[in-house]
CSV table of C-alpha atoms and ligand atoms in Angstrom, one decimal:
chain,number,residue,atom,x,y,z
A,1,UNK,CA,142.5,102.3,97.7
A,2,UNK,CA,139.4,100.9,99.3
A,3,UNK,CA,139.9,99.2,102.7
A,4,UNK,CA,137.5,97.3,104.9
A,5,UNK,CA,138.1,97.2,108.7
A,6,UNK,CA,136.5,94.2,110.2
A,7,UNK,CA,136.4,92.7,113.7
A,8,UNK,CA,137.7,89.1,114.0
A,9,UNK,CA,136.1,88.2,117.3
A,10,UNK,CA,132.9,89.1,119.0
A,11,UNK,CA,133.2,92.9,118.5
A,12,UNK,CA,134.9,95.5,120.8
A,13,UNK,CA,138.3,94.6,119.2
A,14,UNK,CA,139.3,98.3,119.2
A,15,UNK,CA,138.2,99.0,115.6
A,16,UNK,CA,137.4,102.6,116.6
A,17,UNK,CA,141.1,103.4,117.3
A,18,UNK,CA,142.2,101.8,114.0
A,19,UNK,CA,139.5,103.6,112.0
A,20,UNK,CA,140.4,106.9,113.6
A,21,UNK,CA,144.1,106.4,112.7
A,22,UNK,CA,143.5,105.3,109.1
A,23,UNK,CA,140.8,107.9,108.5
A,24,UNK,CA,143.6,110.5,108.3
A,25,UNK,CA,144.8,108.9,105.1
A,26,UNK,CA,141.4,108.4,103.3
A,27,UNK,CA,138.7,110.7,101.7
A,28,UNK,CA,135.6,108.8,102.8
A,29,UNK,CA,134.7,106.7,105.8
A,30,UNK,CA,131.6,104.5,105.6
A,31,UNK,CA,129.5,102.5,108.1
A,32,UNK,CA,127.9,99.6,106.4
A,33,UNK,CA,125.9,97.5,109.0
A,34,UNK,CA,124.6,97.5,112.5
A,35,UNK,CA,123.1,100.4,114.3
A,36,UNK,CA,123.4,102.1,117.7
A,37,UNK,CA,124.2,98.7,119.2
A,38,UNK,CA,127.8,99.5,118.2
A,39,UNK,CA,130.0,101.8,120.3
A,40,UNK,CA,133.4,102.9,118.9
A,41,UNK,CA,135.6,104.6,121.5
A,42,UNK,CA,138.3,107.0,120.4
A,43,UNK,CA,140.6,108.9,122.7
A,44,UNK,CA,142.0,112.2,121.2
A,45,UNK,CA,144.0,114.7,123.4
A,46,UNK,CA,142.9,112.9,126.5
A,47,UNK,CA,139.3,113.2,125.6
A,48,UNK,CA,137.1,110.1,125.0
A,49,UNK,CA,134.6,110.1,122.2
A,50,UNK,CA,132.1,107.3,121.8
A,51,UNK,CA,130.4,106.9,118.5
A,52,UNK,CA,127.3,104.7,117.9
A,53,UNK,CA,126.3,105.6,114.4
A,54,UNK,CA,128.4,108.3,112.9
A,55,UNK,CA,131.8,107.0,111.6
A,56,UNK,CA,134.5,107.9,114.1
A,57,UNK,CA,136.4,109.5,111.1
A,58,UNK,CA,134.2,112.5,111.6
A,59,UNK,CA,136.9,113.8,114.1
A,60,UNK,CA,139.2,114.4,111.1
A,61,UNK,CA,138.4,117.7,109.4
A,62,UNK,CA,137.4,117.5,105.8
A,63,UNK,CA,136.6,113.8,105.6
A,64,UNK,CA,133.2,112.7,104.2
A,65,UNK,CA,131.5,110.3,106.5
A,66,UNK,CA,128.7,108.1,105.2
A,67,UNK,CA,126.1,105.8,106.8
A,68,UNK,CA,125.2,103.2,104.2
A,69,UNK,CA,122.0,101.4,103.4
A,70,UNK,CA,123.0,98.4,105.5
A,71,UNK,CA,122.8,100.3,108.7
A,72,UNK,CA,119.7,100.6,110.8
A,73,UNK,CA,119.3,104.1,112.1
A,74,UNK,CA,117.7,105.2,115.3
A,75,UNK,CA,117.1,108.9,114.5
A,76,UNK,CA,116.8,109.8,118.1
A,77,UNK,CA,120.3,108.5,118.7
A,78,UNK,CA,121.7,110.0,115.4
A,79,UNK,CA,120.3,113.4,116.2
A,80,UNK,CA,121.9,113.3,119.7
A,81,UNK,CA,125.3,112.4,118.2
A,82,UNK,CA,125.0,115.3,115.6
A,83,UNK,CA,124.1,117.7,118.4
A,84,UNK,CA,126.9,116.3,120.6
A,85,UNK,CA,129.5,117.0,117.9
A,86,UNK,CA,128.1,120.5,117.3
A,87,UNK,CA,128.4,121.1,121.1
A,88,UNK,CA,132.1,120.1,120.9
A,89,UNK,CA,132.6,122.6,118.1
A,90,UNK,CA,133.2,119.9,115.4
A,91,UNK,CA,131.8,121.1,112.1
A,92,UNK,CA,130.1,118.4,110.2
A,93,UNK,CA,128.4,120.5,107.6
A,94,UNK,CA,128.4,118.7,104.2
A,95,UNK,CA,130.5,115.9,105.7
A,96,UNK,CA,127.8,113.6,107.0
A,97,UNK,CA,125.8,111.7,104.4
A,98,UNK,CA,123.1,109.3,105.2
A,99,UNK,CA,121.6,106.7,102.8
A,100,UNK,CA,117.9,107.2,102.1
A,101,UNK,CA,117.7,103.4,101.8
A,102,UNK,CA,118.8,102.7,105.4
A,103,UNK,CA,116.1,101.4,107.6
A,104,UNK,CA,114.8,103.4,110.6
A,105,UNK,CA,114.4,102.2,114.1
A,106,UNK,CA,111.2,103.2,115.8
A,107,UNK,CA,110.3,103.0,119.5
A,108,UNK,CA,108.3,99.8,118.9
A,109,UNK,CA,111.5,98.1,117.7
A,110,UNK,CA,113.3,98.9,120.9
A,111,UNK,CA,110.4,97.8,123.2
A,112,UNK,CA,109.9,94.6,121.1
A,113,UNK,CA,113.6,93.8,121.5
A,114,UNK,CA,113.3,94.0,125.3
A,115,UNK,CA,109.9,92.2,125.4
A,116,UNK,CA,111.2,89.3,123.2
A,117,UNK,CA,114.3,89.0,125.3
A,118,UNK,CA,112.1,88.7,128.4
A,119,UNK,CA,110.1,85.9,126.9
A,120,UNK,CA,113.1,83.8,125.7
A,121,UNK,CA,114.2,80.7,127.6
A,122,UNK,CA,117.8,81.4,126.3
A,123,UNK,CA,118.4,85.1,126.2
A,124,UNK,CA,120.7,86.5,123.6
A,125,UNK,CA,121.7,89.4,125.8
A,126,UNK,CA,120.9,92.0,123.1
A,127,UNK,CA,121.8,95.7,123.6
A,128,UNK,CA,118.1,96.5,123.6
A,129,UNK,CA,118.5,99.0,120.8
A,130,UNK,CA,115.8,97.5,118.6
A,131,UNK,CA,118.4,96.1,116.1
A,132,UNK,CA,116.8,92.6,115.6
A,133,UNK,CA,113.2,93.8,115.2
A,134,UNK,CA,114.2,96.6,112.8
A,135,UNK,CA,116.2,94.2,110.5
A,136,UNK,CA,113.2,91.7,110.8
A,137,UNK,CA,110.9,94.4,109.4
A,138,UNK,CA,113.4,95.1,106.6
A,139,UNK,CA,113.4,91.4,105.6
A,140,UNK,CA,109.6,91.2,106.0
A,141,UNK,CA,109.3,94.1,103.6
A,142,UNK,CA,107.4,96.3,106.0
A,143,UNK,CA,110.3,98.5,107.2
A,144,UNK,CA,110.4,102.3,107.1
A,145,UNK,CA,113.4,103.8,105.4
A,146,UNK,CA,115.1,107.2,105.9
A,147,UNK,CA,113.7,108.4,102.6
A,148,UNK,CA,110.2,107.7,103.8
A,149,UNK,CA,110.7,110.3,106.6
A,150,UNK,CA,110.9,112.9,103.9
A,151,UNK,CA,107.5,112.0,102.3
A,152,UNK,CA,104.6,112.6,104.7
A,153,UNK,CA,102.1,110.5,102.6
A,154,UNK,CA,104.4,107.5,102.3
A,155,UNK,CA,105.3,107.7,106.0
A,156,UNK,CA,101.6,107.9,107.0
A,157,UNK,CA,100.7,104.8,105.0
A,158,UNK,CA,103.6,102.7,106.1
A,159,UNK,CA,103.4,103.7,109.8
A,160,UNK,CA,99.6,103.0,109.8
A,161,UNK,CA,100.1,99.6,108.3
A,162,UNK,CA,102.8,98.7,110.8
A,163,UNK,CA,100.9,99.9,113.8
A,164,UNK,CA,97.8,98.0,112.7
A,165,UNK,CA,99.7,94.7,112.9
A,166,UNK,CA,102.2,95.6,115.7
A,167,UNK,CA,99.6,97.0,118.1
A,168,UNK,CA,97.7,93.7,117.9
A,169,UNK,CA,100.9,91.8,118.7
A,170,UNK,CA,101.8,94.2,121.5
A,171,UNK,CA,98.4,93.8,123.2
A,172,UNK,CA,97.7,90.1,122.6
A,173,UNK,CA,101.2,88.6,123.0
A,174,UNK,CA,103.0,91.1,125.3
A,175,UNK,CA,100.1,92.7,127.2
A,176,UNK,CA,101.6,96.1,126.2
A,177,UNK,CA,99.3,99.1,125.3
A,178,UNK,CA,101.0,99.7,121.9
A,179,UNK,CA,101.6,103.0,120.1
A,180,UNK,CA,99.4,105.8,118.9
A,181,UNK,CA,99.9,106.8,115.3
A,182,UNK,CA,99.9,110.6,115.8
A,183,UNK,CA,102.7,111.1,118.2
A,184,UNK,CA,105.0,108.7,116.3
A,185,UNK,CA,104.1,110.3,112.9
A,186,UNK,CA,104.9,113.8,114.2
A,187,UNK,CA,108.1,112.7,115.9
A,188,UNK,CA,109.4,110.9,112.8
A,189,UNK,CA,108.4,113.7,110.4
A,190,UNK,CA,110.4,116.0,112.6
A,191,UNK,CA,113.5,113.7,112.4
A,192,UNK,CA,113.0,113.7,108.6
A,193,UNK,CA,113.1,117.5,108.7
A,194,UNK,CA,116.3,117.5,110.7
A,195,UNK,CA,118.1,114.9,108.6
A,196,UNK,CA,116.8,115.8,105.2
A,197,UNK,CA,119.8,117.9,104.2
A,198,UNK,CA,122.1,115.0,104.8
A,199,UNK,CA,120.2,112.3,102.9
A,200,UNK,CA,122.1,111.1,99.8
A,201,UNK,CA,122.4,108.2,97.3
A,202,UNK,CA,125.4,106.7,99.0
A,203,UNK,CA,125.9,103.9,96.4
A,204,UNK,CA,126.1,106.6,93.7
A,205,UNK,CA,128.3,108.9,95.8
A,206,UNK,CA,130.8,106.1,96.6
A,207,UNK,CA,131.0,104.7,93.1
A,208,UNK,CA,131.6,108.2,91.8
A,209,UNK,CA,134.3,108.6,94.4
A,210,UNK,CA,135.9,105.3,93.2
A,211,UNK,CA,135.9,106.7,89.6
A,212,UNK,CA,137.7,109.8,90.9
A,213,UNK,CA,140.3,107.5,92.6
A,214,UNK,CA,139.3,108.6,96.0
A,215,UNK,CA,140.2,106.4,99.0
A,216,UNK,CA,137.4,104.8,101.0
A,217,UNK,CA,137.5,103.2,104.4
A,218,UNK,CA,134.7,100.8,105.3
A,219,UNK,CA,134.0,100.7,109.0
A,220,UNK,CA,132.7,97.4,110.2
A,221,UNK,CA,130.8,97.2,113.5
A,222,UNK,CA,130.5,94.3,115.8
A,223,UNK,CA,132.7,91.3,114.7
A,224,UNK,CA,132.8,88.2,112.6
A,225,UNK,CA,131.4,85.9,115.2
A,226,UNK,CA,128.4,88.2,115.7
A,227,UNK,CA,127.6,88.0,112.0
A,228,UNK,CA,124.1,86.8,111.3
A,229,UNK,CA,125.3,83.9,109.1
A,230,UNK,CA,128.8,83.1,110.3
A,231,UNK,CA,128.5,84.0,114.0
A,232,UNK,CA,127.7,81.8,116.9
A,233,UNK,CA,124.0,81.8,116.0
A,234,UNK,CA,121.6,82.5,117.6
A,235,UNK,CA,123.9,84.5,119.9
A,236,UNK,CA,124.7,87.0,117.1
A,237,UNK,CA,123.5,90.4,115.9
A,238,UNK,CA,121.1,90.7,113.0
A,239,UNK,CA,123.5,92.1,110.3
A,240,UNK,CA,126.4,91.0,108.1
A,241,UNK,CA,129.3,92.0,110.2
A,242,UNK,CA,131.8,90.2,107.9
A,243,UNK,CA,133.7,92.0,105.1
A,244,UNK,CA,131.0,91.0,102.5
A,245,UNK,CA,128.6,93.3,104.4
A,246,UNK,CA,130.6,96.3,103.1
A,247,UNK,CA,129.3,95.6,99.6
A,248,UNK,CA,125.7,94.7,100.5
A,249,UNK,CA,125.6,97.6,102.9
A,250,UNK,CA,126.8,100.4,100.6
A,251,UNK,CA,126.4,99.5,97.0
A,252,UNK,CA,130.1,99.1,96.2
A,253,UNK,CA,130.8,95.9,94.1
A,254,UNK,CA,133.3,93.3,95.6
A,255,UNK,CA,135.9,94.0,92.9
A,256,UNK,CA,136.3,97.5,94.3
A,257,UNK,CA,137.6,96.3,97.7
A,258,UNK,CA,141.4,96.3,97.7
A,259,UNK,CA,142.3,95.4,101.2
A,260,UNK,CA,140.7,93.8,104.3
A,261,UNK,CA,142.3,94.6,107.6
A,262,UNK,CA,141.3,92.4,110.5
A,263,UNK,CA,141.3,93.8,114.0
A,264,UNK,CA,141.9,91.5,117.0
A,265,UNK,CA,142.4,92.0,120.7
A,266,UNK,CA,145.5,90.3,122.2
A,267,UNK,CA,143.0,88.3,124.1
A,268,UNK,CA,139.2,87.7,123.6
A,269,UNK,CA,136.1,89.4,125.0
A,270,UNK,CA,132.4,89.0,124.5
A,271,UNK,CA,129.4,90.9,125.7
A,272,UNK,CA,126.1,89.1,126.1
A,273,UNK,CA,125.3,85.5,126.1
A,274,UNK,CA,126.6,82.6,124.0
A,275,UNK,CA,129.5,80.1,123.9
A,276,UNK,CA,133.0,81.3,124.8
A,277,UNK,CA,135.4,78.3,124.9
A,278,UNK,CA,138.5,80.3,126.2
A,279,UNK,CA,136.6,82.3,128.9
A,280,UNK,CA,138.7,83.0,132.0
A,281,UNK,CA,137.7,81.9,135.5
A,282,UNK,CA,135.8,84.5,137.5
A,283,UNK,CA,138.8,85.9,139.4
A,284,UNK,CA,141.2,86.1,136.5
A,285,UNK,CA,138.4,87.5,134.3
A,286,UNK,CA,137.8,90.3,136.9
A,287,UNK,CA,141.5,91.1,136.8
A,288,UNK,CA,141.8,91.5,133.0
A,289,UNK,CA,138.4,93.3,132.8
A,290,UNK,CA,139.7,95.8,135.3
A,291,UNK,CA,143.1,96.3,133.5
A,292,UNK,CA,141.5,96.5,130.1
A,293,UNK,CA,138.5,98.5,131.2
A,294,UNK,CA,136.3,95.9,129.5
A,295,UNK,CA,132.9,97.4,129.9
A,296,UNK,CA,130.5,97.8,126.9
A,297,UNK,CA,130.7,101.2,125.2
A,298,UNK,CA,126.9,101.1,124.5
A,299,UNK,CA,125.4,99.4,127.5
A,300,UNK,CA,128.2,99.6,130.1
A,301,UNK,CA,127.8,95.9,130.7
A,302,UNK,CA,130.9,94.0,131.9
A,303,UNK,CA,132.6,92.2,129.1
A,304,UNK,CA,133.4,88.5,129.5
A,305,UNK,CA,137.2,88.0,129.0
A,306,UNK,CA,139.3,85.0,127.8
A,307,UNK,CA,142.5,83.9,126.2
A,308,UNK,CA,143.2,84.5,122.5
A,309,UNK,CA,141.3,82.0,120.4
A,310,UNK,CA,143.4,81.2,117.4
A,311,UNK,CA,140.9,78.8,115.9
A,312,UNK,CA,138.3,81.6,115.9
A,313,UNK,CA,140.6,84.3,114.5
A,314,UNK,CA,141.9,81.8,111.8
A,315,UNK,CA,138.2,81.3,110.8
A,316,UNK,CA,137.7,85.1,110.6
A,317,UNK,CA,140.8,85.5,108.4
A,318,UNK,CA,139.3,82.9,106.0
A,319,UNK,CA,135.7,84.3,106.0
A,320,UNK,CA,136.8,87.9,105.5
A,321,UNK,CA,139.8,87.5,103.2
A,322,UNK,CA,142.0,89.3,105.7
A,323,UNK,CA,145.4,90.3,104.3
A,324,UNK,CA,146.6,92.3,107.2
A,325,UNK,CA,145.9,92.6,110.9
A,326,UNK,CA,146.0,95.0,113.8
A,327,UNK,CA,146.5,93.6,117.3
A,328,UNK,CA,145.0,95.7,120.0
A,329,UNK,CA,145.4,96.1,123.8
A,330,UNK,CA,148.7,94.2,124.1
A,331,UNK,CA,149.5,96.3,127.1
A,332,UNK,CA,146.6,94.7,129.1
A,333,UNK,CA,148.7,91.5,129.2
A,334,UNK,CA,151.7,93.2,130.8
A,335,UNK,CA,152.9,91.5,134.0
A,336,UNK,CA,151.5,88.0,133.3
A,337,UNK,CA,153.8,85.1,134.0
A,338,UNK,CA,152.5,83.1,131.1
A,339,UNK,CA,149.9,83.5,128.3
A,340,UNK,CA,147.8,80.9,126.7
A,341,UNK,CA,146.7,80.7,123.0
A,342,UNK,CA,143.9,78.4,121.9
A,343,UNK,CA,145.0,76.3,119.0
A,344,UNK,CA,142.2,73.7,118.8
A,345,UNK,CA,139.0,72.5,120.4
A,346,UNK,CA,138.8,69.0,121.9
A,347,UNK,CA,135.4,67.3,121.8
A,348,UNK,CA,134.8,63.6,122.3
A,349,UNK,CA,138.4,62.6,121.7
A,350,UNK,CA,138.6,64.6,118.5
A,351,UNK,CA,140.6,67.8,118.1
A,352,UNK,CA,139.0,70.5,115.9
A,353,UNK,CA,141.4,72.8,114.1
A,354,UNK,CA,138.7,74.8,112.3
A,355,UNK,CA,135.9,76.8,114.0
A,356,UNK,CA,133.1,74.3,114.4
A,357,UNK,CA,129.7,75.2,112.8
A,358,UNK,CA,128.1,72.7,115.2
A,359,UNK,CA,126.9,74.7,118.2
A,360,UNK,CA,127.0,71.7,120.5
A,361,UNK,CA,130.7,71.2,119.8
A,362,UNK,CA,131.4,74.8,120.4
A,363,UNK,CA,129.6,74.8,123.7
A,364,UNK,CA,131.0,71.6,125.0
A,365,UNK,CA,134.5,71.5,123.5
A,366,UNK,CA,137.6,72.1,125.7
A,367,UNK,CA,140.2,74.4,124.3
A,368,UNK,CA,143.7,73.1,123.5
A,369,UNK,CA,146.3,75.6,124.6
A,370,UNK,CA,149.8,76.5,123.7
A,371,UNK,CA,151.4,78.3,126.6
A,372,UNK,CA,154.1,80.9,126.1
A,373,UNK,CA,156.0,83.1,128.6
A,374,UNK,CA,154.6,86.5,129.5
A,375,UNK,CA,156.5,89.8,129.9
A,376,UNK,CA,156.9,92.6,132.4
A,377,UNK,CA,155.5,95.9,131.6
A,378,UNK,CA,154.8,98.6,130.9
A,379,UNK,CA,155.0,98.6,127.1
A,380,UNK,CA,152.7,101.6,126.3
A,381,UNK,CA,155.7,104.0,125.8
A,382,UNK,CA,157.3,101.8,123.1
A,383,UNK,CA,157.0,102.9,119.5
A,384,UNK,CA,159.2,100.4,117.6
A,385,UNK,CA,158.6,96.7,117.2
A,386,UNK,CA,162.3,95.9,117.9
A,387,UNK,CA,162.0,97.7,121.3
A,388,UNK,CA,159.3,95.5,122.6
A,389,UNK,CA,160.3,93.0,125.3
A,390,UNK,CA,161.2,89.5,123.9
A,391,UNK,CA,158.1,88.0,125.5
A,392,UNK,CA,155.8,90.3,123.4
A,393,UNK,CA,157.7,89.6,120.2
A,394,UNK,CA,157.6,85.9,120.9
A,395,UNK,CA,153.8,86.0,121.6
A,396,UNK,CA,153.2,88.0,118.4
A,397,UNK,CA,155.4,85.8,116.3
A,398,UNK,CA,153.7,82.7,117.5
A,399,UNK,CA,150.3,84.2,116.7
A,400,UNK,CA,151.4,85.5,113.3
A,401,UNK,CA,152.8,82.0,112.3
A,402,UNK,CA,149.8,80.2,113.6
A,403,UNK,CA,147.3,82.5,111.8
A,404,UNK,CA,149.4,82.9,108.6
A,405,UNK,CA,149.1,86.7,108.4
A,406,UNK,CA,151.3,89.5,109.3
A,407,UNK,CA,150.5,92.3,111.8
A,408,UNK,CA,150.9,95.8,110.5
A,409,UNK,CA,149.6,97.7,113.5
A,410,UNK,CA,150.1,97.0,117.2
A,411,UNK,CA,148.3,98.9,119.9
A,412,UNK,CA,149.9,99.4,123.3
A,413,UNK,CA,147.4,101.9,124.8
A,414,UNK,CA,144.2,103.7,124.1
A,415,UNK,CA,145.8,107.0,122.8
A,416,UNK,CA,146.4,107.5,119.1
A,417,UNK,CA,150.2,107.8,119.8
A,418,UNK,CA,150.3,104.5,121.7
A,419,UNK,CA,150.6,102.6,118.4
A,420,UNK,CA,153.4,100.7,116.7
A,421,UNK,CA,153.4,100.5,112.9
A,422,UNK,CA,155.3,97.4,111.8
B,501,IMP,P1,121.9,93.2,119.3
B,501,IMP,O1,122.9,93.5,118.2
B,501,IMP,O2,121.6,94.3,120.2
B,501,IMP,O3,120.7,92.5,118.8
B,501,IMP,O4,122.7,92.1,120.3
B,501,IMP,C1,123.0,90.8,119.8
B,501,IMP,C2,124.3,90.4,120.4
B,501,IMP,O5,125.4,91.1,119.9
B,501,IMP,C3,124.4,90.6,121.9
B,501,IMP,O6,125.2,89.5,122.5
B,501,IMP,C4,125.2,91.9,122.1
B,501,IMP,O7,125.9,92.0,123.3
B,501,IMP,C5,126.1,91.8,120.9
B,501,IMP,N1,126.6,93.0,120.3
B,501,IMP,C6,125.9,93.9,119.6
B,501,IMP,N2,126.6,95.0,119.2
B,501,IMP,C7,127.8,94.8,119.8
B,501,IMP,C8,129.0,95.5,119.8
B,501,IMP,O8,129.1,96.6,119.2
B,501,IMP,N3,130.1,95.0,120.5
B,501,IMP,C9,130.0,93.8,121.2
B,501,IMP,N4,128.9,93.1,121.2
B,501,IMP,C10,127.8,93.6,120.5
């Protein structure tokens, strides 16, 4: 069985916890897009682990974790994560496989990311990890791939070509001194040496695994509305964060995907700039941010918080072909008198029931809300659906009917055990 885990909002839905739980039942766990802009948080035995590039399934002994061709890899960050796992005594020998076709982030991508943001009238609020500039190089066909780090002659030519053009841009557009070839060349050859034993043909490996009837979990990063095509462009990331990205980013054909699980928070959050129709007022936003510890796992930035946006999640269900959902962080809504759910957007007298592609509508529309009663907490000790307070069940049943999907996993706390399987 091949399952894709995908975020249905703007990322940070709690995919890390779901991936961690489902990893126990599969043989392979694969990242297919994004880079170290992602931060998956997993809490095991009271200890918090944050993963940026390595699939969080690595915490399960014996599982093979892959980084697909669709990911952009910052080797500095990857090597740190590998060393961090070693320091914790987690053995990853033979278990971490990296696609040779994945593109590599260089220091000039990270600087360019920040310099570009500085020049924009409307900032995107990127993570500053060099994601956009690296994917731009990939599309411009001048990117450097993991496999190039293993071939000094190829790396030399590609890096020289890149620096010839980029240093001109750095100096003339950004008044930045640029980069010297030698130090970058030596540094990236060294990364090549460190990573070489883990470089694999991931497409071949996964297709062979399918033939052997192994189970694969595809780990999406970010979320549907940060997708380069279907997100709230230009306030998006630079990769295909929807389920289709799992095929493009690994070399597995669409017919081999059996199940798409959508992950959603019981409310909505967003980091960075961009439209957010259901965003809370400042004071209430601060309250929920504090209760839900809503701070970015990568940058530590406070996340913006808002009510559950049903229009948005309905759109995500359609775009990803979601058959099954996990609802996260229900416990954060404990103790509220009432809870709102956005069921439409109102703009110039018209109610939109589908997520509008028109950016102006999205920015100016007012949410149409359904209000339901809240519940008293705490609920984090509850392990069976039927034991949940009526308010929680009522909220979930409204959401499930509205979205037209069933919920198979409910999360009532950050620990693995604080989970209800429906
Ligand atoms: P970039 O991916 O660093 O280029 O950032 C583009 C946008 O995506 C910004 O609004 C970021 O805050 C957002 N973003 C990128 N990665 C994540 C993530 O893992 N969770 C939430 N937002 C993210």
